[in-house]
Amino acid sequence: MADEVYYIIFTDDGETDENAYISATGLNNSGDSIMVTKPGGTGSETETIGYGSITFGSLKNSRSVVVGDEPTTITAVKNWYNSSNVALTDAEIAAVAPTGVQLQLYQVKDADGTEYDTTVAYGSAVKVTASDGWTATWENLPKTGTEGGVTYTYTYYVQEVTQGNYVTTYTNNGGITSGTIGVINKVDYVDVSVNKVWVGDEDNTSDRPGGVTVVLKANGTECGRQTTLDSSNSWAYTWTGLDKYSGGKEIKYTIEEVEVKYYVSEVTGDAATGFTVTNTYIERYNLPSTGGAGAWTYSVGGLALCGGILLVLYKRRRSS
């Protein structure tokens, strides 16, 4: 522990230092003093400190006075790249994250001599945008401290809260006591193709429709990107510039064809290699002609036949 000791109270957003001092110490006003245990000392080794001895952090950590080394600073800097590791332009970044992103600082509190660490979200997430250079800074963070007679060491790391069409990686983010963490967002897009194959109707294409509708789905949900395949586009189409990621996870694209009369549809392939929709013709059969006699003729004939059978049965019964 450093020779010079810092007494730290962490405040809520918008809270005054005076109110934080009163809340943490239980005193009536900021002019009163409190007695604390000296760093490394016992309960009998104390000293009196007042409001002027306190260093106030920008985020709430706990409602006790934390005794520790000189506070530290953690900075997170975000960078944007495409899939070829080329930095995005401001316009390209604005298209991906028009309202900025949220970064959350986490504190790992390690009690000396214990097996498990405690990790807590340190304050609220911080919004970063182009106007602040995609940079967040947390100041007056404790590196070590004594709470309730227990000595702690503190390390920090950052995670991005909001994610869109990109994956996020980090540098220098393994739990540090000070310094700069790199937050790297890599944006990527994909193209998805589809083509149509007709089978079984080569001798008679009269039942083929003028066009068919194919629906694109993202993770099983229609995404408003349907298209029509017809002779004008050679029964093929490519969706370009589709987001590759959603929430930091790769999107699974599939397709579905709207039902085509007289054909059975089968989809093969995938988004990476392209989809093929094969429509196999279901041959239609026409009933043979009845010669134009009409239904009435057959109805009368059927009734006469039934009557004849009944008459024969009746005569046989009387004879017996």
PDB file of C-alpha atoms in Angstrom:
ATOM      1  CA  MET A   1       0.000   0.000   0.000  1.00  0.00           C
ATOM      2  CA  ALA A   2       1.248   3.479  -0.809  1.00  0.00           C
ATOM      3  CA  ASP A   3       2.646   5.766   1.910  1.00  0.00           C
ATOM      4  CA  GLU A   4      -0.064   8.320   1.236  1.00  0.00           C
ATOM      5  CA  VAL A   5      -3.552   7.034   2.035  1.00  0.00           C
ATOM      6  CA  TYR A   6      -6.726   8.056   0.218  1.00  0.00           C
ATOM      7  CA  TYR A   7     -10.185   7.875   1.731  1.00  0.00           C
ATOM      8  CA  ILE A   8     -12.710   7.408  -1.055  1.00  0.00           C
ATOM      9  CA  ILE A   9     -16.474   7.756  -1.270  1.00  0.00           C
ATOM     10  CA  PHE A  10     -18.263   7.005  -4.537  1.00  0.00           C
ATOM     11  CA  THR A  11     -21.290   9.044  -5.450  1.00  0.00           C
ATOM     12  CA  ASP A  12     -24.437   8.394  -7.450  1.00  0.00           C
ATOM     13  CA  ASP A  13     -25.002  10.197 -10.749  1.00  0.00           C
ATOM     14  CA  GLY A  14     -26.050  13.768 -10.002  1.00  0.00           C
ATOM     15  CA  GLU A  15     -25.374  13.449  -6.268  1.00  0.00           C
ATOM     16  CA  THR A  16     -23.329  16.154  -4.536  1.00  0.00           C
ATOM     17  CA  ASP A  17     -20.145  15.249  -2.706  1.00  0.00           C
ATOM     18  CA  GLU A  18     -21.582  16.717   0.533  1.00  0.00           C
ATOM     19  CA  ASN A  19     -24.648  14.469   0.390  1.00  0.00           C
ATOM     20  CA  ALA A  20     -22.498  11.446  -0.390  1.00  0.00           C
ATOM     21  CA  TYR A  21     -20.280  12.222   2.621  1.00  0.00           C
ATOM     22  CA  ILE A  22     -23.267  12.496   4.953  1.00  0.00           C
ATOM     23  CA  SER A  23     -24.872   9.329   3.561  1.00  0.00           C
ATOM     24  CA  ALA A  24     -21.675   7.262   3.796  1.00  0.00           C
ATOM     25  CA  THR A  25     -20.662   8.397   7.287  1.00  0.00           C
ATOM     26  CA  GLY A  26     -24.057   8.802   8.960  1.00  0.00           C
ATOM     27  CA  LEU A  27     -23.089  12.301  10.103  1.00  0.00           C
ATOM     28  CA  ASN A  28     -25.451  15.252  10.202  1.00  0.00           C
ATOM     29  CA  ASN A  29     -23.461  17.582   7.998  1.00  0.00           C
ATOM     30  CA  SER A  30     -20.274  17.715   5.952  1.00  0.00           C
ATOM     31  CA  GLY A  31     -18.520  19.759   8.641  1.00  0.00           C
ATOM     32  CA  ASP A  32     -18.403  16.839  11.079  1.00  0.00           C
ATOM     33  CA  SER A  33     -15.461  14.455  11.325  1.00  0.00           C
ATOM     34  CA  ILE A  34     -15.308  10.675  11.592  1.00  0.00           C
ATOM     35  CA  MET A  35     -12.846   8.206  13.085  1.00  0.00           C
ATOM     36  CA  VAL A  36     -11.485   5.433  10.842  1.00  0.00           C
ATOM     37  CA  THR A  37      -9.059   2.561  11.303  1.00  0.00           C
ATOM     38  CA  LYS A  38      -5.612   3.312   9.945  1.00  0.00           C
ATOM     39  CA  PRO A  39      -4.541   1.299   6.902  1.00  0.00           C
ATOM     40  CA  GLY A  40      -3.058  -1.991   8.086  1.00  0.00           C
ATOM     41  CA  GLY A  41      -3.904  -1.156  11.667  1.00  0.00           C
ATOM     42  CA  THR A  42      -6.231  -2.656  14.263  1.00  0.00           C
ATOM     43  CA  GLY A  43      -9.389  -1.241  15.741  1.00  0.00           C
ATOM     44  CA  SER A  44      -7.353   0.673  18.339  1.00  0.00           C
ATOM     45  CA  GLU A  45      -5.152   2.354  15.707  1.00  0.00           C
ATOM     46  CA  THR A  46      -7.422   5.058  14.390  1.00  0.00           C
ATOM     47  CA  GLU A  47      -7.319   8.575  13.100  1.00  0.00           C
ATOM     48  CA  THR A  48      -9.874  11.319  12.638  1.00  0.00           C
ATOM     49  CA  ILE A  49     -10.668  12.565   9.168  1.00  0.00           C
ATOM     50  CA  GLY A  50     -13.075  15.126   7.803  1.00  0.00           C
ATOM     51  CA  TYR A  51     -14.736  16.109   4.576  1.00  0.00           C
ATOM     52  CA  GLY A  52     -11.505  17.612   3.250  1.00  0.00           C
ATOM     53  CA  SER A  53      -9.721  14.261   3.567  1.00  0.00           C
ATOM     54  CA  ILE A  54     -12.113  12.469   1.212  1.00  0.00           C
ATOM     55  CA  THR A  55     -11.581  11.769  -2.475  1.00  0.00           C
ATOM     56  CA  PHE A  56     -14.914  11.493  -4.286  1.00  0.00           C
ATOM     57  CA  GLY A  57     -15.322   9.107  -7.193  1.00  0.00           C
ATOM     58  CA  SER A  58     -17.720   9.673 -10.042  1.00  0.00           C
ATOM     59  CA  LEU A  59     -19.608   6.396  -9.565  1.00  0.00           C
ATOM     60  CA  LYS A  60     -21.121   4.726  -6.546  1.00  0.00           C
ATOM     61  CA  ASN A  61     -19.148   1.766  -5.224  1.00  0.00           C
ATOM     62  CA  SER A  62     -20.327   1.353  -1.657  1.00  0.00           C
ATOM     63  CA  ARG A  63     -21.738   3.466   1.159  1.00  0.00           C
ATOM     64  CA  SER A  64     -18.688   2.971   3.348  1.00  0.00           C
ATOM     65  CA  VAL A  65     -15.481   4.957   3.419  1.00  0.00           C
ATOM     66  CA  VAL A  66     -12.944   2.922   1.447  1.00  0.00           C
ATOM     67  CA  VAL A  67      -9.339   3.253   2.575  1.00  0.00           C
ATOM     68  CA  GLY A  68      -6.875   2.634  -0.216  1.00  0.00           C
ATOM     69  CA  ASP A  69      -4.016   3.707  -2.447  1.00  0.00           C
ATOM     70  CA  GLU A  70      -4.180   6.639  -4.786  1.00  0.00           C
ATOM     71  CA  PRO A  71      -7.224   6.245  -7.114  1.00  0.00           C
ATOM     72  CA  THR A  72      -6.633   5.060 -10.637  1.00  0.00           C
ATOM     73  CA  THR A  73      -8.134   5.734 -14.075  1.00  0.00           C
ATOM     74  CA  ILE A  74      -9.430   3.318 -16.720  1.00  0.00           C
ATOM     75  CA  THR A  75     -10.034   4.419 -20.308  1.00  0.00           C
ATOM     76  CA  ALA A  76     -11.842   2.496 -23.050  1.00  0.00           C
ATOM     77  CA  VAL A  77     -11.363   3.434 -26.709  1.00  0.00           C
ATOM     78  CA  LYS A  78     -13.588   1.987 -29.425  1.00  0.00           C
ATOM     79  CA  ASN A  79     -12.417   1.380 -32.991  1.00  0.00           C
ATOM     80  CA  TRP A  80     -14.461   0.346 -36.026  1.00  0.00           C
ATOM     81  CA  TYR A  81     -13.239  -1.855 -38.902  1.00  0.00           C
ATOM     82  CA  ASN A  82     -14.691  -3.791 -41.803  1.00  0.00           C
ATOM     83  CA  SER A  83     -14.035  -7.464 -42.532  1.00  0.00           C
ATOM     84  CA  SER A  84     -10.782  -6.518 -44.315  1.00  0.00           C
ATOM     85  CA  ASN A  85      -9.531  -4.654 -41.213  1.00  0.00           C
ATOM     86  CA  VAL A  86      -9.910  -1.282 -42.913  1.00  0.00           C
ATOM     87  CA  ALA A  87     -11.124   1.501 -40.625  1.00  0.00           C
ATOM     88  CA  LEU A  88     -14.704   2.583 -41.277  1.00  0.00           C
ATOM     89  CA  THR A  89     -15.522   6.119 -42.311  1.00  0.00           C
ATOM     90  CA  ASP A  90     -17.686   8.310 -40.073  1.00  0.00           C
ATOM     91  CA  ALA A  91     -20.620   7.775 -42.432  1.00  0.00           C
ATOM     92  CA  GLU A  92     -20.203   3.995 -42.317  1.00  0.00           C
ATOM     93  CA  ILE A  93     -20.048   4.010 -38.522  1.00  0.00           C
ATOM     94  CA  ALA A  94     -23.154   6.214 -38.332  1.00  0.00           C
ATOM     95  CA  ALA A  95     -25.048   3.676 -40.426  1.00  0.00           C
ATOM     96  CA  VAL A  96     -24.140   0.893 -37.985  1.00  0.00           C
ATOM     97  CA  ALA A  97     -24.476   2.748 -34.663  1.00  0.00           C
ATOM     98  CA  PRO A  98     -26.434   5.968 -35.255  1.00  0.00           C
ATOM     99  CA  THR A  99     -27.038   6.597 -31.528  1.00  0.00           C
ATOM    100  CA  GLY A 100     -23.711   5.370 -30.145  1.00  0.00           C
ATOM    101  CA  VAL A 101     -22.995   2.324 -27.988  1.00  0.00           C
ATOM    102  CA  GLN A 102     -22.997   1.510 -24.274  1.00  0.00           C
ATOM    103  CA  LEU A 103     -19.894   0.379 -22.376  1.00  0.00           C
ATOM    104  CA  GLN A 104     -20.081  -1.185 -18.929  1.00  0.00           C
ATOM    105  CA  LEU A 105     -17.154  -1.159 -16.497  1.00  0.00           C
ATOM    106  CA  TYR A 106     -16.813  -4.144 -14.153  1.00  0.00           C
ATOM    107  CA  GLN A 107     -14.823  -4.286 -10.934  1.00  0.00           C
ATOM    108  CA  VAL A 108     -13.273  -7.496  -9.644  1.00  0.00           C
ATOM    109  CA  LYS A 109     -12.815  -7.274  -5.867  1.00  0.00           C
ATOM    110  CA  ASP A 110     -10.327  -9.808  -4.511  1.00  0.00           C
ATOM    111  CA  ALA A 111     -10.086 -10.304  -0.775  1.00  0.00           C
ATOM    112  CA  ASP A 112      -6.572 -11.356   0.167  1.00  0.00           C
ATOM    113  CA  GLY A 113      -6.389 -14.969   1.214  1.00  0.00           C
ATOM    114  CA  THR A 114      -9.812 -15.956  -0.116  1.00  0.00           C
ATOM    115  CA  GLU A 115     -10.567 -18.392  -2.903  1.00  0.00           C
ATOM    116  CA  TYR A 116     -13.220 -16.487  -4.834  1.00  0.00           C
ATOM    117  CA  ASP A 117     -13.343 -13.047  -6.378  1.00  0.00           C
ATOM    118  CA  THR A 118     -16.414 -10.837  -6.451  1.00  0.00           C
ATOM    119  CA  THR A 119     -17.345  -9.134  -9.730  1.00  0.00           C
ATOM    120  CA  VAL A 120     -19.809  -6.255  -9.857  1.00  0.00           C
ATOM    121  CA  ALA A 121     -21.009  -3.878 -12.538  1.00  0.00           C
ATOM    122  CA  TYR A 122     -19.334  -0.638 -11.575  1.00  0.00           C
ATOM    123  CA  GLY A 123     -21.966   2.059 -11.826  1.00  0.00           C
ATOM    124  CA  SER A 124     -24.161   2.494 -14.886  1.00  0.00           C
ATOM    125  CA  ALA A 125     -23.179   1.832 -18.484  1.00  0.00           C
ATOM    126  CA  VAL A 126     -21.562   4.796 -20.236  1.00  0.00           C
ATOM    127  CA  LYS A 127     -22.683   5.917 -23.674  1.00  0.00           C
ATOM    128  CA  VAL A 128     -19.934   6.690 -26.191  1.00  0.00           C
ATOM    129  CA  THR A 129     -20.419   8.361 -29.558  1.00  0.00           C
ATOM    130  CA  ALA A 130     -18.435   9.966 -32.344  1.00  0.00           C
ATOM    131  CA  SER A 131     -18.642  13.331 -30.556  1.00  0.00           C
ATOM    132  CA  ASP A 132     -16.466  12.059 -27.690  1.00  0.00           C
ATOM    133  CA  GLY A 133     -14.116  10.149 -29.962  1.00  0.00           C
ATOM    134  CA  TRP A 134     -15.720   6.833 -29.001  1.00  0.00           C
ATOM    135  CA  THR A 135     -13.905   7.070 -25.677  1.00  0.00           C
ATOM    136  CA  ALA A 136     -15.049   6.510 -22.094  1.00  0.00           C
ATOM    137  CA  THR A 137     -13.009   7.349 -19.004  1.00  0.00           C
ATOM    138  CA  TRP A 138     -13.603   6.258 -15.424  1.00  0.00           C
ATOM    139  CA  GLU A 139     -11.651   8.257 -12.847  1.00  0.00           C
ATOM    140  CA  ASN A 140     -10.948   7.969  -9.123  1.00  0.00           C
ATOM    141  CA  LEU A 141     -11.206   4.191  -9.065  1.00  0.00           C
ATOM    142  CA  PRO A 142      -9.721   2.361  -6.078  1.00  0.00           C
ATOM    143  CA  LYS A 143      -6.771   0.032  -6.678  1.00  0.00           C
ATOM    144  CA  THR A 144      -6.730  -1.366  -3.144  1.00  0.00           C
ATOM    145  CA  GLY A 145      -8.859  -0.785  -0.091  1.00  0.00           C
ATOM    146  CA  THR A 146      -9.874  -1.887   3.367  1.00  0.00           C
ATOM    147  CA  GLU A 147     -13.535  -2.407   4.126  1.00  0.00           C
ATOM    148  CA  GLY A 148     -14.642  -3.752   7.481  1.00  0.00           C
ATOM    149  CA  GLY A 149     -11.077  -4.726   8.340  1.00  0.00           C
ATOM    150  CA  VAL A 150     -10.667  -6.764   5.121  1.00  0.00           C
ATOM    151  CA  THR A 151      -8.053  -5.708   2.566  1.00  0.00           C
ATOM    152  CA  TYR A 152      -9.037  -5.876  -1.083  1.00  0.00           C
ATOM    153  CA  THR A 153      -7.317  -5.427  -4.386  1.00  0.00           C
ATOM    154  CA  TYR A 154      -9.333  -4.246  -7.389  1.00  0.00           C
ATOM    155  CA  THR A 155      -8.998  -4.893 -11.120  1.00  0.00           C
ATOM    156  CA  TYR A 156     -11.249  -3.758 -13.945  1.00  0.00           C
ATOM    157  CA  TYR A 157     -12.521  -4.799 -17.349  1.00  0.00           C
ATOM    158  CA  VAL A 158     -15.053  -3.494 -19.872  1.00  0.00           C
ATOM    159  CA  GLN A 159     -17.847  -5.066 -21.887  1.00  0.00           C
ATOM    160  CA  GLU A 160     -19.995  -3.559 -24.606  1.00  0.00           C
ATOM    161  CA  VAL A 161     -23.687  -3.682 -23.731  1.00  0.00           C
ATOM    162  CA  THR A 162     -25.350  -2.878 -27.046  1.00  0.00           C
ATOM    163  CA  GLN A 163     -24.363  -4.688 -30.235  1.00  0.00           C
ATOM    164  CA  GLY A 164     -25.564  -4.559 -33.830  1.00  0.00           C
ATOM    165  CA  ASN A 165     -24.132  -5.799 -37.121  1.00  0.00           C
ATOM    166  CA  TYR A 166     -20.666  -6.467 -35.755  1.00  0.00           C
ATOM    167  CA  VAL A 167     -18.607  -8.661 -33.474  1.00  0.00           C
ATOM    168  CA  THR A 168     -16.631  -7.192 -30.587  1.00  0.00           C
ATOM    169  CA  THR A 169     -13.165  -8.090 -29.374  1.00  0.00           C
ATOM    170  CA  TYR A 170     -10.982  -6.442 -26.736  1.00  0.00           C
ATOM    171  CA  THR A 171      -7.334  -5.692 -26.035  1.00  0.00           C
ATOM    172  CA  ASN A 172      -5.734  -5.227 -22.602  1.00  0.00           C
ATOM    173  CA  ASN A 173      -9.025  -6.307 -21.042  1.00  0.00           C
ATOM    174  CA  GLY A 174      -7.926  -9.170 -18.821  1.00  0.00           C
ATOM    175  CA  GLY A 175      -8.424  -7.300 -15.557  1.00  0.00           C
ATOM    176  CA  ILE A 176      -6.203  -4.250 -15.150  1.00  0.00           C
ATOM    177  CA  THR A 177      -5.545  -1.717 -12.412  1.00  0.00           C
ATOM    178  CA  SER A 178      -5.013   1.194 -14.793  1.00  0.00           C
ATOM    179  CA  GLY A 179      -4.523   1.966 -18.444  1.00  0.00           C
ATOM    180  CA  THR A 180      -6.439   1.838 -21.706  1.00  0.00           C
ATOM    181  CA  ILE A 181      -8.701  -0.947 -22.951  1.00  0.00           C
ATOM    182  CA  GLY A 182      -9.270  -1.348 -26.676  1.00  0.00           C
ATOM    183  CA  VAL A 183     -12.817  -2.153 -27.820  1.00  0.00           C
ATOM    184  CA  ILE A 184     -12.740  -3.320 -31.446  1.00  0.00           C
ATOM    185  CA  ASN A 185     -15.911  -3.659 -33.486  1.00  0.00           C
ATOM    186  CA  LYS A 186     -15.682  -5.462 -36.806  1.00  0.00           C
ATOM    187  CA  VAL A 187     -18.587  -4.883 -39.198  1.00  0.00           C
ATOM    188  CA  ASP A 188     -19.389  -7.320 -42.003  1.00  0.00           C
ATOM    189  CA  TYR A 189     -21.989  -7.851 -44.706  1.00  0.00           C
ATOM    190  CA  VAL A 190     -23.008 -10.840 -46.820  1.00  0.00           C
ATOM    191  CA  ASP A 191     -24.700 -11.524 -50.160  1.00  0.00           C
ATOM    192  CA  VAL A 192     -27.284 -14.305 -50.549  1.00  0.00           C
ATOM    193  CA  SER A 193     -28.192 -15.736 -53.977  1.00  0.00           C
ATOM    194  CA  VAL A 194     -31.059 -17.870 -55.272  1.00  0.00           C
ATOM    195  CA  ASN A 195     -31.831 -19.445 -58.627  1.00  0.00           C
ATOM    196  CA  LYS A 196     -34.807 -21.381 -60.014  1.00  0.00           C
ATOM    197  CA  VAL A 197     -34.808 -24.809 -61.764  1.00  0.00           C
ATOM    198  CA  TRP A 198     -37.847 -26.304 -63.528  1.00  0.00           C
ATOM    199  CA  VAL A 199     -38.128 -30.100 -63.785  1.00  0.00           C
ATOM    200  CA  GLY A 200     -40.618 -32.407 -65.550  1.00  0.00           C
ATOM    201  CA  ASP A 201     -42.421 -29.895 -67.758  1.00  0.00           C
ATOM    202  CA  GLU A 202     -39.915 -29.582 -70.564  1.00  0.00           C
ATOM    203  CA  ASP A 203     -42.470 -30.810 -73.150  1.00  0.00           C
ATOM    204  CA  ASN A 204     -45.241 -28.545 -71.958  1.00  0.00           C
ATOM    205  CA  THR A 205     -44.455 -25.327 -70.088  1.00  0.00           C
ATOM    206  CA  SER A 206     -47.986 -23.936 -70.287  1.00  0.00           C
ATOM    207  CA  ASP A 207     -48.537 -24.440 -66.550  1.00  0.00           C
ATOM    208  CA  ARG A 208     -45.446 -22.456 -65.574  1.00  0.00           C
ATOM    209  CA  PRO A 209     -46.359 -19.147 -63.934  1.00  0.00           C
ATOM    210  CA  GLY A 210     -44.983 -15.874 -65.257  1.00  0.00           C
ATOM    211  CA  GLY A 211     -43.050 -15.442 -62.020  1.00  0.00           C
ATOM    212  CA  VAL A 212     -42.610 -16.894 -58.515  1.00  0.00           C
ATOM    213  CA  THR A 213     -42.123 -15.177 -55.165  1.00  0.00           C
ATOM    214  CA  VAL A 214     -39.196 -16.082 -52.911  1.00  0.00           C
ATOM    215  CA  VAL A 215     -39.089 -14.825 -49.315  1.00  0.00           C
ATOM    216  CA  LEU A 216     -35.803 -14.206 -47.459  1.00  0.00           C
ATOM    217  CA  LYS A 217     -35.751 -15.030 -43.761  1.00  0.00           C
ATOM    218  CA  ALA A 218     -33.250 -14.026 -41.060  1.00  0.00           C
ATOM    219  CA  ASN A 219     -33.074 -16.463 -38.150  1.00  0.00           C
ATOM    220  CA  GLY A 220     -36.399 -17.915 -39.256  1.00  0.00           C
ATOM    221  CA  THR A 221     -38.255 -14.590 -39.465  1.00  0.00           C
ATOM    222  CA  GLU A 222     -39.271 -12.740 -42.615  1.00  0.00           C
ATOM    223  CA  CYS A 223     -37.136  -9.626 -42.953  1.00  0.00           C
ATOM    224  CA  GLY A 224     -39.097  -7.772 -45.611  1.00  0.00           C
ATOM    225  CA  ARG A 225     -36.757  -8.737 -48.444  1.00  0.00           C
ATOM    226  CA  GLN A 226     -38.834 -10.880 -50.808  1.00  0.00           C
ATOM    227  CA  THR A 227     -38.209 -10.953 -54.554  1.00  0.00           C
ATOM    228  CA  THR A 228     -39.816 -12.182 -57.769  1.00  0.00           C
ATOM    229  CA  LEU A 229     -38.003 -14.629 -60.045  1.00  0.00           C
ATOM    230  CA  ASP A 230     -39.037 -14.596 -63.701  1.00  0.00           C
ATOM    231  CA  SER A 231     -37.631 -14.674 -67.202  1.00  0.00           C
ATOM    232  CA  SER A 232     -36.540 -11.026 -66.988  1.00  0.00           C
ATOM    233  CA  ASN A 233     -33.894 -11.876 -64.358  1.00  0.00           C
ATOM    234  CA  SER A 234     -33.235 -15.369 -65.749  1.00  0.00           C
ATOM    235  CA  TRP A 235     -34.992 -16.848 -62.721  1.00  0.00           C
ATOM    236  CA  ALA A 236     -32.166 -15.769 -60.385  1.00  0.00           C
ATOM    237  CA  TYR A 237     -31.543 -13.035 -57.793  1.00  0.00           C
ATOM    238  CA  THR A 238     -28.937 -11.897 -55.252  1.00  0.00           C
ATOM    239  CA  TRP A 239     -29.616  -9.952 -52.072  1.00  0.00           C
ATOM    240  CA  THR A 240     -26.565  -7.761 -51.436  1.00  0.00           C
ATOM    241  CA  GLY A 241     -25.245  -5.910 -48.405  1.00  0.00           C
ATOM    242  CA  LEU A 242     -27.112  -7.959 -45.806  1.00  0.00           C
ATOM    243  CA  ASP A 243     -26.083  -7.629 -42.160  1.00  0.00           C
ATOM    244  CA  LYS A 244     -23.925 -10.565 -41.178  1.00  0.00           C
ATOM    245  CA  TYR A 245     -24.475 -10.139 -37.439  1.00  0.00           C
ATOM    246  CA  SER A 246     -27.280  -9.258 -35.066  1.00  0.00           C
ATOM    247  CA  GLY A 247     -26.499  -8.641 -31.414  1.00  0.00           C
ATOM    248  CA  GLY A 248     -22.955  -9.815 -32.031  1.00  0.00           C
ATOM    249  CA  LYS A 249     -24.102 -13.217 -33.341  1.00  0.00           C
ATOM    250  CA  GLU A 250     -24.057 -14.380 -36.967  1.00  0.00           C
ATOM    251  CA  ILE A 251     -27.432 -14.327 -38.697  1.00  0.00           C
ATOM    252  CA  LYS A 252     -28.721 -17.527 -40.330  1.00  0.00           C
ATOM    253  CA  TYR A 253     -30.384 -16.711 -43.647  1.00  0.00           C
ATOM    254  CA  THR A 254     -32.897 -19.077 -45.271  1.00  0.00           C
ATOM    255  CA  ILE A 255     -35.441 -18.766 -48.092  1.00  0.00           C
ATOM    256  CA  GLU A 256     -38.950 -19.977 -48.789  1.00  0.00           C
ATOM    257  CA  GLU A 257     -40.925 -20.034 -52.019  1.00  0.00           C
ATOM    258  CA  VAL A 258     -44.597 -19.094 -52.107  1.00  0.00           C
ATOM    259  CA  GLU A 259     -46.583 -22.137 -53.287  1.00  0.00           C
ATOM    260  CA  VAL A 260     -46.698 -22.648 -57.057  1.00  0.00           C
ATOM    261  CA  LYS A 261     -49.745 -24.453 -58.509  1.00  0.00           C
ATOM    262  CA  TYR A 262     -49.041 -27.798 -60.237  1.00  0.00           C
ATOM    263  CA  TYR A 263     -45.457 -27.922 -58.867  1.00  0.00           C
ATOM    264  CA  VAL A 264     -43.673 -29.365 -55.845  1.00  0.00           C
ATOM    265  CA  SER A 265     -40.973 -27.032 -54.470  1.00  0.00           C
ATOM    266  CA  GLU A 266     -37.641 -28.107 -52.939  1.00  0.00           C
ATOM    267  CA  VAL A 267     -34.953 -25.745 -51.571  1.00  0.00           C
ATOM    268  CA  THR A 268     -31.315 -26.850 -51.473  1.00  0.00           C
ATOM    269  CA  GLY A 269     -28.046 -25.045 -50.704  1.00  0.00           C
ATOM    270  CA  ASP A 270     -27.280 -22.437 -48.071  1.00  0.00           C
ATOM    271  CA  ALA A 271     -26.575 -18.747 -47.649  1.00  0.00           C
ATOM    272  CA  ALA A 272     -22.836 -19.154 -48.160  1.00  0.00           C
ATOM    273  CA  THR A 273     -22.981 -21.140 -51.417  1.00  0.00           C
ATOM    274  CA  GLY A 274     -26.351 -19.948 -52.711  1.00  0.00           C
ATOM    275  CA  PHE A 275     -29.836 -21.466 -52.722  1.00  0.00           C
ATOM    276  CA  THR A 276     -31.514 -23.424 -55.524  1.00  0.00           C
ATOM    277  CA  VAL A 277     -35.288 -23.747 -55.699  1.00  0.00           C
ATOM    278  CA  THR A 278     -36.317 -26.771 -57.799  1.00  0.00           C
ATOM    279  CA  ASN A 279     -39.942 -26.943 -58.976  1.00  0.00           C
ATOM    280  CA  THR A 280     -41.002 -30.403 -60.146  1.00  0.00           C
ATOM    281  CA  TYR A 281     -44.104 -30.606 -62.300  1.00  0.00           C
ATOM    282  CA  ILE A 282     -47.065 -32.679 -61.112  1.00  0.00           C
ATOM    283  CA  GLU A 283     -48.555 -34.103 -64.351  1.00  0.00           C
ATOM    284  CA  ARG A 284     -52.278 -33.513 -64.697  1.00  0.00           C
ATOM    285  CA  TYR A 285     -54.616 -36.282 -66.019  1.00  0.00           C
ATOM    286  CA  ASN A 286     -57.935 -35.615 -67.856  1.00  0.00           C
ATOM    287  CA  LEU A 287     -60.836 -38.039 -67.461  1.00  0.00           C
ATOM    288  CA  PRO A 288     -61.888 -39.790 -70.738  1.00  0.00           C
ATOM    289  CA  SER A 289     -64.817 -38.340 -72.629  1.00  0.00           C
ATOM    290  CA  THR A 290     -68.293 -39.851 -71.961  1.00  0.00           C
ATOM    291  CA  GLY A 291     -69.436 -39.321 -75.589  1.00  0.00           C
ATOM    292  CA  GLY A 292     -71.737 -36.495 -74.770  1.00  0.00           C
ATOM    293  CA  ALA A 293     -74.594 -38.627 -73.410  1.00  0.00           C
ATOM    294  CA  GLY A 294     -74.750 -36.571 -70.270  1.00  0.00           C
ATOM    295  CA  ALA A 295     -75.408 -37.466 -66.680  1.00  0.00           C
ATOM    296  CA  TRP A 296     -79.180 -37.852 -67.210  1.00  0.00           C
ATOM    297  CA  THR A 297     -78.794 -40.845 -69.511  1.00  0.00           C
ATOM    298  CA  TYR A 298     -76.650 -42.709 -66.980  1.00  0.00           C
ATOM    299  CA  SER A 299     -79.033 -41.905 -64.153  1.00  0.00           C
ATOM    300  CA  VAL A 300     -82.041 -43.299 -66.021  1.00  0.00           C
ATOM    301  CA  GLY A 301     -80.114 -46.400 -67.056  1.00  0.00           C
ATOM    302  CA  GLY A 302     -79.025 -47.038 -63.514  1.00  0.00           C
ATOM    303  CA  LEU A 303     -82.568 -46.783 -62.196  1.00  0.00           C
ATOM    304  CA  ALA A 304     -83.880 -49.204 -64.884  1.00  0.00           C
ATOM    305  CA  LEU A 305     -81.196 -51.732 -64.005  1.00  0.00           C
ATOM    306  CA  CYS A 306     -82.043 -51.572 -60.305  1.00  0.00           C
ATOM    307  CA  GLY A 307     -85.749 -51.996 -61.128  1.00  0.00           C
ATOM    308  CA  GLY A 308     -85.080 -55.086 -63.235  1.00  0.00           C
ATOM    309  CA  ILE A 309     -83.119 -56.742 -60.469  1.00  0.00           C
ATOM    310  CA  LEU A 310     -85.890 -56.096 -57.950  1.00  0.00           C
ATOM    311  CA  LEU A 311     -88.512 -57.562 -60.324  1.00  0.00           C
ATOM    312  CA  VAL A 312     -86.548 -60.813 -60.788  1.00  0.00           C
ATOM    313  CA  LEU A 313     -86.141 -61.216 -57.029  1.00  0.00           C
ATOM    314  CA  TYR A 314     -89.865 -60.672 -56.508  1.00  0.00           C
ATOM    315  CA  LYS A 315     -90.875 -63.342 -59.087  1.00  0.00           C
ATOM    316  CA  ARG A 316     -88.472 -65.880 -57.539  1.00  0.00           C
ATOM    317  CA  ARG A 317     -89.966 -65.357 -54.111  1.00  0.00           C
ATOM    318  CA  ARG A 318     -93.552 -65.902 -55.384  1.00  0.00           C
ATOM    319  CA  SER A 319     -92.534 -69.061 -57.228  1.00  0.00           C
ATOM    320  CA  SER A 320     -91.078 -70.494 -54.036  1.00  0.00           C
TER     321      SER A 320
END
